[in-house]
Amino acid sequence: MNEEQLLKHVRSIMQSVLEKVATSNLTDDEAVESLISDVGNILDQYDLLVDEVIPEAVINHYFGGVDEATRVLKGDGVRTKKMSRLIHEKAVGRIMDDTLLDFKAAIRTAKDSAASTIRNALDEVQGDFAKGILTGDTRKVIQQRVAQSFKKEGLTSFITKDGKKLPLDFYSMTVTRTKMRDASVKGHVERYKENGQDLVQIIENSDSCPICANHKDLVVSLTGETEGYPTIDEVQLPPYHPNCRGGIRPYVVRFKTDAEIERAKKRNSDFKEGKDTRTPAQKRAYEREQEARRKANDEKKQYARWQGLLGDEAPKTLGGFRRMKRQNTVKFQELQSEYRSLAQQISGGGD
């Protein structure tokens, strides 16, 4: 299993946990405790998979970066030295430790949030029954209410500074993709330093976000030993976000013309943190791409909500749900009506 397969697996874990929530007899105290224990066991198994997959993934991405850096240096006419095993082992070890610590903290948080969400949702729905706010099949309504609450925040793995709760699957994706990109860039960095190449240029695509675009083409000193250039303490190297495609390449001064060096220095002097350097066309292209992603993510969230309430009646796959929705089939309309009716019973609304 590689890291992308691990990310697919965590999404299946989310679904497996939701199914257990939706099918457990939550009117029985022993069944509730058994459910919480089962969720903990599922997350323990995920923890073991993380220990198995992530170290190898970090090694592959790091040394992939090292190998690519070697090829680039040779292509630029730089004679390369033999790799120092100790330098690279230390660098890999730091990245690996940081990544595993992030994952383990997230899994612990997910366990705690799962238990508290189940218990809090049960307390709320039982209180609503006692007050006469809810009526009907007690067991079914409790299951639906708890499933809805659980899907919303039941596997929260991280809470941001502004209070936003990140689910385990999203946080796992964020950590994995950011750390793997970071490992690749760090591989470049250590290989360049090893060969006495101090200056690097940040490479970004033209359809980048404002942060990536603002850092594009900056020339940075890895050690601070080259005067006239900012250090990596002053200008951050990629990645800047989970799906960042940025990288670095050597900037070999002896192969640059005076005009090229002046352009690079001017680019550096024009840099201002937080500035958006994109053209109107580049901004529009980026927004179109982001809108398409937002639409796809909204559909994923809507499909998850349907699964939480409709259970086996929901479409079997996300692709089937999307096709049904876009064609606005009779079956889709019927399921949508049923979903809204159930959501109305539980919380007073739904989409």
mmCIF file of C-alpha atoms in Angstrom:
data_model
loop_
_atom_site.group_PDB
_atom_site.id
_atom_site.type_symbol
_atom_site.label_atom_id
_atom_site.label_comp_id
_atom_site.label_asym_id
_atom_site.label_seq_id
_atom_site.Cartn_x
_atom_site.Cartn_y
_atom_site.Cartn_z
ATOM 1 C CA MET A 1 0.000 0.000 0.000
ATOM 2 C CA ASN A 2 1.309 3.473 -0.886
ATOM 3 C CA GLU A 3 0.276 6.831 0.559
ATOM 4 C CA GLU A 4 -2.476 7.485 -2.026
ATOM 5 C CA GLN A 5 -3.969 4.078 -1.287
ATOM 6 C CA LEU A 6 -3.766 4.944 2.412
ATOM 7 C CA LEU A 7 -5.832 8.077 1.741
ATOM 8 C CA LYS A 8 -8.444 6.014 -0.091
ATOM 9 C CA HIS A 9 -8.447 3.597 2.826
ATOM 10 C CA VAL A 10 -9.130 6.326 5.386
ATOM 11 C CA ARG A 11 -12.168 7.381 3.354
ATOM 12 C CA SER A 12 -13.421 3.794 3.526
ATOM 13 C CA ILE A 13 -12.796 3.879 7.282
ATOM 14 C CA MET A 14 -15.033 6.936 7.544
ATOM 15 C CA GLN A 15 -17.781 5.056 5.703
ATOM 16 C CA SER A 16 -17.301 1.898 7.761
ATOM 17 C CA VAL A 17 -17.600 3.846 11.008
ATOM 18 C CA LEU A 18 -20.695 5.660 9.752
ATOM 19 C CA GLU A 19 -22.318 2.344 8.848
ATOM 20 C CA LYS A 20 -21.642 1.022 12.357
ATOM 21 C CA VAL A 21 -23.206 4.147 13.845
ATOM 22 C CA ALA A 22 -26.233 3.824 11.575
ATOM 23 C CA THR A 23 -26.844 0.143 12.372
ATOM 24 C CA SER A 24 -26.128 0.011 16.110
ATOM 25 C CA ASN A 25 -28.960 -0.163 18.639
ATOM 26 C CA LEU A 26 -28.229 3.159 20.318
ATOM 27 C CA THR A 27 -31.099 2.752 22.769
ATOM 28 C CA ASP A 28 -29.002 0.121 24.548
ATOM 29 C CA ASP A 29 -26.130 1.331 26.781
ATOM 30 C CA GLU A 30 -23.993 -1.754 26.172
ATOM 31 C CA ALA A 31 -24.414 -1.378 22.417
ATOM 32 C CA VAL A 32 -23.302 2.260 22.668
ATOM 33 C CA GLU A 33 -20.124 1.330 24.547
ATOM 34 C CA SER A 34 -19.506 -1.516 22.094
ATOM 35 C CA LEU A 35 -19.851 0.947 19.204
ATOM 36 C CA ILE A 36 -17.332 3.344 20.770
ATOM 37 C CA SER A 37 -14.938 0.440 21.327
ATOM 38 C CA ASP A 38 -15.369 -0.714 17.711
ATOM 39 C CA VAL A 39 -14.596 2.781 16.408
ATOM 40 C CA GLY A 40 -11.460 2.830 18.563
ATOM 41 C CA ASN A 41 -10.367 -0.547 17.180
ATOM 42 C CA ILE A 42 -10.881 0.639 13.599
ATOM 43 C CA LEU A 43 -8.712 3.677 14.291
ATOM 44 C CA ASP A 44 -6.056 1.478 15.948
ATOM 45 C CA GLN A 45 -5.871 -0.543 12.733
ATOM 46 C CA TYR A 46 -5.482 2.700 10.775
ATOM 47 C CA ASP A 47 -2.657 3.700 13.135
ATOM 48 C CA LEU A 48 -0.847 0.443 12.307
ATOM 49 C CA LEU A 49 -1.252 1.107 8.582
ATOM 50 C CA VAL A 50 0.192 4.587 9.019
ATOM 51 C CA ASP A 51 3.265 3.077 10.710
ATOM 52 C CA GLU A 52 3.609 0.687 7.778
ATOM 53 C CA VAL A 53 3.052 3.099 4.881
ATOM 54 C CA ILE A 54 4.292 6.559 5.869
ATOM 55 C CA PRO A 55 7.990 5.822 6.583
ATOM 56 C CA GLU A 56 8.437 4.163 3.193
ATOM 57 C CA ALA A 57 6.550 6.985 1.476
ATOM 58 C CA VAL A 58 8.778 9.625 3.094
ATOM 59 C CA ILE A 59 11.903 7.726 2.012
ATOM 60 C CA ASN A 60 10.635 7.386 -1.565
ATOM 61 C CA HIS A 61 9.737 11.063 -1.914
ATOM 62 C CA TYR A 62 12.884 12.312 -0.222
ATOM 63 C CA PHE A 63 15.292 10.238 -2.287
ATOM 64 C CA GLY A 64 13.210 10.886 -5.365
ATOM 65 C CA GLY A 65 14.012 14.545 -4.696
ATOM 66 C CA VAL A 66 17.691 13.706 -4.171
ATOM 67 C CA ASP A 67 17.876 11.792 -7.466
ATOM 68 C CA GLU A 68 16.079 14.555 -9.355
ATOM 69 C CA ALA A 69 18.420 17.163 -7.848
ATOM 70 C CA THR A 70 21.421 15.120 -8.998
ATOM 71 C CA ARG A 71 20.062 14.941 -12.549
ATOM 72 C CA VAL A 72 19.388 18.694 -12.611
ATOM 73 C CA LEU A 73 22.867 19.521 -11.320
ATOM 74 C CA LYS A 74 24.483 17.309 -13.942
ATOM 75 C CA GLY A 75 22.264 18.823 -16.618
ATOM 76 C CA ASP A 76 23.471 22.265 -15.550
ATOM 77 C CA GLY A 77 27.085 21.164 -15.889
ATOM 78 C CA VAL A 78 27.803 20.798 -12.159
ATOM 79 C CA ARG A 79 30.024 17.940 -11.063
ATOM 80 C CA THR A 80 28.296 16.052 -8.259
ATOM 81 C CA LYS A 81 29.753 14.366 -5.202
ATOM 82 C CA LYS A 82 28.900 11.008 -3.748
ATOM 83 C CA MET A 83 25.955 11.198 -1.357
ATOM 84 C CA SER A 84 26.652 11.402 2.367
ATOM 85 C CA ARG A 85 24.570 8.693 4.014
ATOM 86 C CA LEU A 86 24.593 10.384 7.439
ATOM 87 C CA ILE A 87 23.303 13.756 6.168
ATOM 88 C CA HIS A 88 20.394 12.231 4.301
ATOM 89 C CA GLU A 89 19.483 9.736 7.024
ATOM 90 C CA LYS A 90 19.172 12.594 9.537
ATOM 91 C CA ALA A 91 17.036 14.672 7.166
ATOM 92 C CA VAL A 92 14.730 11.741 6.385
ATOM 93 C CA GLY A 93 14.452 10.879 10.069
ATOM 94 C CA ARG A 94 13.296 14.394 10.986
ATOM 95 C CA ILE A 95 10.590 14.452 8.322
ATOM 96 C CA MET A 96 9.454 10.937 9.216
ATOM 97 C CA ASP A 97 9.206 11.733 12.929
ATOM 98 C CA ASP A 98 7.250 14.951 12.294
ATOM 99 C CA THR A 99 4.826 13.202 9.939
ATOM 100 C CA LEU A 100 4.154 10.259 12.261
ATOM 101 C CA LEU A 101 3.659 12.575 15.250
ATOM 102 C CA ASP A 102 1.059 14.567 13.292
ATOM 103 C CA PHE A 103 -0.792 11.378 12.317
ATOM 104 C CA LYS A 104 -0.769 9.897 15.798
ATOM 105 C CA ALA A 105 -2.036 13.112 17.363
ATOM 106 C CA ALA A 106 -4.812 13.210 14.752
ATOM 107 C CA ILE A 107 -5.847 9.607 15.463
ATOM 108 C CA ARG A 108 -5.947 10.227 19.221
ATOM 109 C CA THR A 109 -8.100 13.311 18.654
ATOM 110 C CA ALA A 110 -10.383 11.342 16.316
ATOM 111 C CA LYS A 111 -10.916 8.650 18.970
ATOM 112 C CA ASP A 112 -11.832 11.225 21.598
ATOM 113 C CA SER A 113 -14.119 13.165 19.258
ATOM 114 C CA ALA A 114 -15.904 9.988 18.127
ATOM 115 C CA ALA A 115 -16.766 8.994 21.680
ATOM 116 C CA SER A 116 -17.856 12.489 22.733
ATOM 117 C CA THR A 117 -19.917 13.033 19.567
ATOM 118 C CA ILE A 118 -21.839 9.775 20.037
ATOM 119 C CA ARG A 119 -22.518 10.437 23.707
ATOM 120 C CA ASN A 120 -23.414 14.112 23.235
ATOM 121 C CA ALA A 121 -25.737 13.355 20.325
ATOM 122 C CA LEU A 122 -27.468 10.645 22.372
ATOM 123 C CA ASP A 123 -27.936 13.017 25.302
ATOM 124 C CA GLU A 124 -29.412 15.681 23.024
ATOM 125 C CA VAL A 125 -31.821 13.419 21.172
ATOM 126 C CA GLN A 126 -32.973 11.700 24.368
ATOM 127 C CA GLY A 127 -33.550 15.121 25.890
ATOM 128 C CA ASP A 128 -35.593 16.166 22.854
ATOM 129 C CA PHE A 129 -37.744 13.043 23.213
ATOM 130 C CA ALA A 130 -38.280 13.791 26.893
ATOM 131 C CA LYS A 131 -39.392 17.334 26.058
ATOM 132 C CA GLY A 132 -41.756 16.065 23.362
ATOM 133 C CA ILE A 133 -39.822 17.830 20.590
ATOM 134 C CA LEU A 134 -39.284 14.531 18.757
ATOM 135 C CA THR A 135 -41.813 11.763 18.121
ATOM 136 C CA GLY A 136 -41.961 8.537 16.132
ATOM 137 C CA ASP A 137 -39.860 5.390 16.059
ATOM 138 C CA THR A 138 -37.390 6.108 18.888
ATOM 139 C CA ARG A 139 -34.694 3.728 17.695
ATOM 140 C CA LYS A 140 -34.785 4.939 14.096
ATOM 141 C CA VAL A 141 -34.807 8.632 14.990
ATOM 142 C CA ILE A 142 -31.920 8.185 17.445
ATOM 143 C CA GLN A 143 -29.847 6.328 14.855
ATOM 144 C CA GLN A 144 -30.486 8.983 12.222
ATOM 145 C CA ARG A 145 -29.780 11.861 14.592
ATOM 146 C CA VAL A 146 -26.544 10.332 15.899
ATOM 147 C CA ALA A 147 -25.433 9.381 12.373
ATOM 148 C CA GLN A 148 -26.014 12.943 11.221
ATOM 149 C CA SER A 149 -24.051 14.388 14.161
ATOM 150 C CA PHE A 150 -21.293 11.835 13.676
ATOM 151 C CA LYS A 151 -20.917 12.589 9.995
ATOM 152 C CA LYS A 152 -20.658 16.269 10.801
ATOM 153 C CA GLU A 153 -17.879 16.052 13.403
ATOM 154 C CA GLY A 154 -17.561 12.498 14.688
ATOM 155 C CA LEU A 155 -14.021 11.874 13.452
ATOM 156 C CA THR A 156 -12.629 15.342 14.008
ATOM 157 C CA SER A 157 -8.849 15.004 14.015
ATOM 158 C CA PHE A 158 -7.716 18.620 14.270
ATOM 159 C CA ILE A 159 -9.200 21.940 15.354
ATOM 160 C CA THR A 160 -7.749 25.063 13.722
ATOM 161 C CA LYS A 161 -6.985 28.302 15.582
ATOM 162 C CA ASP A 162 -10.263 29.780 14.340
ATOM 163 C CA GLY A 163 -12.228 26.784 15.648
ATOM 164 C CA LYS A 164 -12.741 24.947 12.360
ATOM 165 C CA LYS A 165 -12.984 21.171 12.826
ATOM 166 C CA LEU A 166 -11.099 19.083 10.279
ATOM 167 C CA PRO A 167 -12.270 15.473 9.721
ATOM 168 C CA LEU A 168 -9.767 12.634 9.725
ATOM 169 C CA ASP A 169 -9.892 11.990 5.978
ATOM 170 C CA PHE A 170 -9.299 15.653 5.069
ATOM 171 C CA TYR A 171 -6.588 16.114 7.681
ATOM 172 C CA SER A 172 -4.844 12.895 6.588
ATOM 173 C CA MET A 173 -4.823 14.178 3.010
ATOM 174 C CA THR A 174 -3.461 17.536 4.145
ATOM 175 C CA VAL A 175 -0.643 16.018 6.201
ATOM 176 C CA THR A 176 0.275 13.352 3.652
ATOM 177 C CA ARG A 177 0.449 15.544 0.559
ATOM 178 C CA THR A 178 2.159 18.422 2.329
ATOM 179 C CA LYS A 179 4.755 16.216 4.014
ATOM 180 C CA MET A 180 5.484 14.183 0.888
ATOM 181 C CA ARG A 181 6.049 17.347 -1.140
ATOM 182 C CA ASP A 182 8.163 18.712 1.687
ATOM 183 C CA ALA A 183 10.243 15.505 1.686
ATOM 184 C CA SER A 184 10.912 15.889 -2.032
ATOM 185 C CA VAL A 185 11.955 19.533 -1.684
ATOM 186 C CA LYS A 186 14.130 18.714 1.341
ATOM 187 C CA GLY A 187 15.838 16.035 -0.748
ATOM 188 C CA HIS A 188 16.694 18.711 -3.312
ATOM 189 C CA VAL A 189 17.904 21.083 -0.600
ATOM 190 C CA GLU A 190 20.268 18.623 1.061
ATOM 191 C CA ARG A 191 21.678 17.403 -2.250
ATOM 192 C CA TYR A 192 22.344 20.959 -3.431
ATOM 193 C CA LYS A 193 24.026 21.906 -0.145
ATOM 194 C CA GLU A 194 26.061 18.712 -0.297
ATOM 195 C CA ASN A 195 27.425 19.844 -3.647
ATOM 196 C CA GLY A 196 28.153 23.425 -2.641
ATOM 197 C CA GLN A 197 25.167 24.822 -4.565
ATOM 198 C CA ASP A 198 23.827 27.567 -2.312
ATOM 199 C CA LEU A 199 21.344 29.406 -4.536
ATOM 200 C CA VAL A 200 18.045 27.920 -5.686
ATOM 201 C CA GLN A 201 15.150 29.339 -7.672
ATOM 202 C CA ILE A 202 11.534 28.630 -6.746
ATOM 203 C CA ILE A 203 9.552 27.024 -9.554
ATOM 204 C CA GLU A 204 5.752 27.338 -9.750
ATOM 205 C CA ASN A 205 3.101 26.792 -12.428
ATOM 206 C CA SER A 206 1.486 29.771 -14.146
ATOM 207 C CA ASP A 207 -2.023 28.794 -12.930
ATOM 208 C CA SER A 208 -1.024 29.037 -9.273
ATOM 209 C CA CYS A 209 -2.731 30.403 -6.201
ATOM 210 C CA PRO A 210 -1.695 33.906 -5.040
ATOM 211 C CA ILE A 211 0.831 32.541 -2.520
ATOM 212 C CA CYS A 212 2.596 30.292 -5.039
ATOM 213 C CA ALA A 213 2.526 32.947 -7.758
ATOM 214 C CA ASN A 214 4.069 35.476 -5.376
ATOM 215 C CA HIS A 215 7.027 33.159 -4.697
ATOM 216 C CA LYS A 216 7.549 32.130 -8.333
ATOM 217 C CA ASP A 217 11.110 32.753 -9.650
ATOM 218 C CA LEU A 218 12.522 34.025 -6.357
ATOM 219 C CA VAL A 219 16.194 33.138 -5.874
ATOM 220 C CA VAL A 220 17.020 32.093 -2.321
ATOM 221 C CA SER A 221 20.193 31.201 -0.408
ATOM 222 C CA LEU A 222 20.067 27.842 1.364
ATOM 223 C CA THR A 223 22.854 28.682 3.833
ATOM 224 C CA GLY A 224 22.940 32.483 3.953
ATOM 225 C CA GLU A 225 26.505 32.457 2.661
ATOM 226 C CA THR A 226 25.728 34.231 -0.644
ATOM 227 C CA GLU A 227 25.331 37.956 -0.122
ATOM 228 C CA GLY A 228 22.530 39.824 -1.863
ATOM 229 C CA TYR A 229 19.968 37.015 -1.644
ATOM 230 C CA PRO A 230 17.357 36.227 1.036
ATOM 231 C CA THR A 231 17.758 33.073 3.104
ATOM 232 C CA ILE A 232 15.231 30.272 3.566
ATOM 233 C CA ASP A 233 14.520 31.776 6.990
ATOM 234 C CA GLU A 234 13.329 34.938 5.211
ATOM 235 C CA VAL A 235 11.600 33.360 2.215
ATOM 236 C CA GLN A 236 9.857 30.018 2.679
ATOM 237 C CA LEU A 237 10.416 27.251 0.162
ATOM 238 C CA PRO A 238 7.504 25.145 -1.165
ATOM 239 C CA PRO A 239 5.159 23.532 -0.316
ATOM 240 C CA TYR A 240 2.801 26.338 0.655
ATOM 241 C CA HIS A 241 -0.389 24.222 0.847
ATOM 242 C CA PRO A 242 -1.441 20.530 0.536
ATOM 243 C CA ASN A 243 -1.718 20.412 -3.251
ATOM 244 C CA CYS A 244 1.212 22.733 -3.901
ATOM 245 C CA ARG A 245 3.089 21.817 -7.073
ATOM 246 C CA GLY A 246 6.015 24.108 -6.363
ATOM 247 C CA GLY A 247 9.630 23.036 -6.363
ATOM 248 C CA ILE A 248 13.171 24.372 -6.588
ATOM 249 C CA ARG A 249 16.082 24.128 -8.991
ATOM 250 C CA PRO A 250 19.701 25.277 -8.702
ATOM 251 C CA TYR A 251 20.519 28.835 -9.687
ATOM 252 C CA VAL A 252 24.136 28.553 -10.872
ATOM 253 C CA VAL A 253 25.475 32.103 -10.968
ATOM 254 C CA ARG A 254 28.543 31.314 -13.065
ATOM 255 C CA PHE A 255 26.288 30.179 -15.907
ATOM 256 C CA LYS A 256 24.085 33.305 -15.767
ATOM 257 C CA THR A 257 24.556 36.531 -17.702
ATOM 258 C CA ASP A 258 24.759 39.860 -15.901
ATOM 259 C CA ALA A 259 21.294 40.727 -17.245
ATOM 260 C CA GLU A 260 19.820 37.473 -15.892
ATOM 261 C CA ILE A 261 21.359 38.087 -12.471
ATOM 262 C CA GLU A 262 19.989 41.635 -12.391
ATOM 263 C CA ARG A 263 16.503 40.386 -13.313
ATOM 264 C CA ALA A 264 16.665 37.825 -10.507
ATOM 265 C CA LYS A 265 17.749 40.446 -7.985
ATOM 266 C CA LYS A 266 15.009 42.815 -9.128
ATOM 267 C CA ARG A 267 12.460 40.019 -8.779
ATOM 268 C CA ASN A 268 13.704 39.469 -5.242
ATOM 269 C CA SER A 269 13.562 43.175 -4.392
ATOM 270 C CA ASP A 270 9.977 43.397 -5.707
ATOM 271 C CA PHE A 271 8.867 40.545 -3.440
ATOM 272 C CA LYS A 272 6.408 41.470 -0.718
ATOM 273 C CA GLU A 273 4.764 38.865 1.513
ATOM 274 C CA GLY A 274 1.040 38.580 0.769
ATOM 275 C CA LYS A 275 1.207 40.341 -2.608
ATOM 276 C CA ASP A 276 -0.828 38.919 -5.515
ATOM 277 C CA THR A 277 1.335 39.124 -8.634
ATOM 278 C CA ARG A 278 -0.999 37.291 -11.025
ATOM 279 C CA THR A 279 -2.488 38.784 -14.168
ATOM 280 C CA PRO A 280 -6.289 39.063 -14.500
ATOM 281 C CA ALA A 281 -6.249 36.095 -16.897
ATOM 282 C CA GLN A 282 -4.276 33.963 -14.433
ATOM 283 C CA LYS A 283 -6.685 34.881 -11.620
ATOM 284 C CA ARG A 284 -9.684 33.890 -13.753
ATOM 285 C CA ALA A 285 -8.085 30.559 -14.716
ATOM 286 C CA TYR A 286 -7.341 29.800 -11.070
ATOM 287 C CA GLU A 287 -10.879 30.690 -9.946
ATOM 288 C CA ARG A 288 -12.396 28.449 -12.636
ATOM 289 C CA GLU A 289 -10.282 25.552 -11.400
ATOM 290 C CA GLN A 290 -11.195 26.255 -7.766
ATOM 291 C CA GLU A 291 -14.904 26.532 -8.575
ATOM 292 C CA ALA A 292 -14.828 23.135 -10.254
ATOM 293 C CA ARG A 293 -13.141 21.673 -7.159
ATOM 294 C CA ARG A 294 -15.624 23.343 -4.808
ATOM 295 C CA LYS A 295 -18.519 21.921 -6.775
ATOM 296 C CA ALA A 296 -17.017 18.432 -6.661
ATOM 297 C CA ASN A 297 -16.379 18.725 -2.903
ATOM 298 C CA ASP A 298 -19.904 20.004 -2.248
ATOM 299 C CA GLU A 299 -21.290 16.954 -4.024
ATOM 300 C CA LYS A 300 -19.081 14.679 -1.908
ATOM 301 C CA LYS A 301 -20.406 16.294 1.260
ATOM 302 C CA GLN A 302 -24.013 16.088 0.067
ATOM 303 C CA TYR A 303 -23.568 12.414 -0.836
ATOM 304 C CA ALA A 304 -22.123 11.752 2.639
ATOM 305 C CA ARG A 305 -25.150 13.409 4.254
ATOM 306 C CA TRP A 306 -27.487 11.247 2.161
ATOM 307 C CA GLN A 307 -25.599 8.124 3.218
ATOM 308 C CA GLY A 308 -25.899 9.174 6.853
ATOM 309 C CA LEU A 309 -29.688 9.430 6.697
ATOM 310 C CA LEU A 310 -30.731 7.113 3.891
ATOM 311 C CA GLY A 311 -28.317 4.257 4.605
ATOM 312 C CA ASP A 312 -28.675 1.433 2.064
ATOM 313 C CA GLU A 313 -31.270 3.417 0.118
ATOM 314 C CA ALA A 314 -28.636 5.970 -0.927
ATOM 315 C CA PRO A 315 -26.806 5.442 -4.250
ATOM 316 C CA LYS A 316 -24.029 2.879 -3.844
ATOM 317 C CA THR A 317 -21.245 5.125 -5.177
ATOM 318 C CA LEU A 318 -20.420 8.829 -5.437
ATOM 319 C CA GLY A 319 -20.305 8.476 -9.227
ATOM 320 C CA GLY A 320 -23.816 7.018 -9.269
ATOM 321 C CA PHE A 321 -25.051 9.842 -7.054
ATOM 322 C CA ARG A 322 -23.516 12.467 -9.364
ATOM 323 C CA ARG A 323 -25.033 10.947 -12.494
ATOM 324 C CA MET A 324 -28.440 10.654 -10.854
ATOM 325 C CA LYS A 325 -28.279 14.239 -9.588
ATOM 326 C CA ARG A 326 -27.149 15.808 -12.874
ATOM 327 C CA GLN A 327 -29.779 13.935 -14.850
ATOM 328 C CA ASN A 328 -32.357 14.768 -12.158
ATOM 329 C CA THR A 329 -33.878 11.313 -12.507
ATOM 330 C CA VAL A 330 -37.196 10.319 -10.967
ATOM 331 C CA LYS A 331 -35.279 8.117 -8.510
ATOM 332 C CA PHE A 332 -33.129 11.080 -7.498
ATOM 333 C CA GLN A 333 -36.204 13.214 -6.867
ATOM 334 C CA GLU A 334 -37.779 10.459 -4.765
ATOM 335 C CA LEU A 335 -34.637 10.009 -2.663
ATOM 336 C CA GLN A 336 -34.217 13.758 -2.291
ATOM 337 C CA SER A 337 -37.777 14.018 -1.027
ATOM 338 C CA GLU A 338 -37.175 11.200 1.456
ATOM 339 C CA TYR A 339 -33.905 12.757 2.628
ATOM 340 C CA ARG A 340 -35.548 16.131 3.212
ATOM 341 C CA SER A 341 -38.388 14.516 5.123
ATOM 342 C CA LEU A 342 -35.966 12.678 7.421
ATOM 343 C CA ALA A 343 -33.794 15.763 7.869
ATOM 344 C CA GLN A 344 -36.883 17.783 8.742
ATOM 345 C CA GLN A 345 -37.838 15.284 11.438
ATOM 346 C CA ILE A 346 -34.375 15.396 12.947
ATOM 347 C CA SER A 347 -33.182 18.970 12.639
ATOM 348 C CA GLY A 348 -35.738 21.034 10.828
ATOM 349 C CA GLY A 349 -34.205 21.103 7.373
ATOM 350 C CA GLY A 350 -31.780 19.631 4.800
ATOM 351 C CA ASP A 351 -30.661 19.567 1.182
#
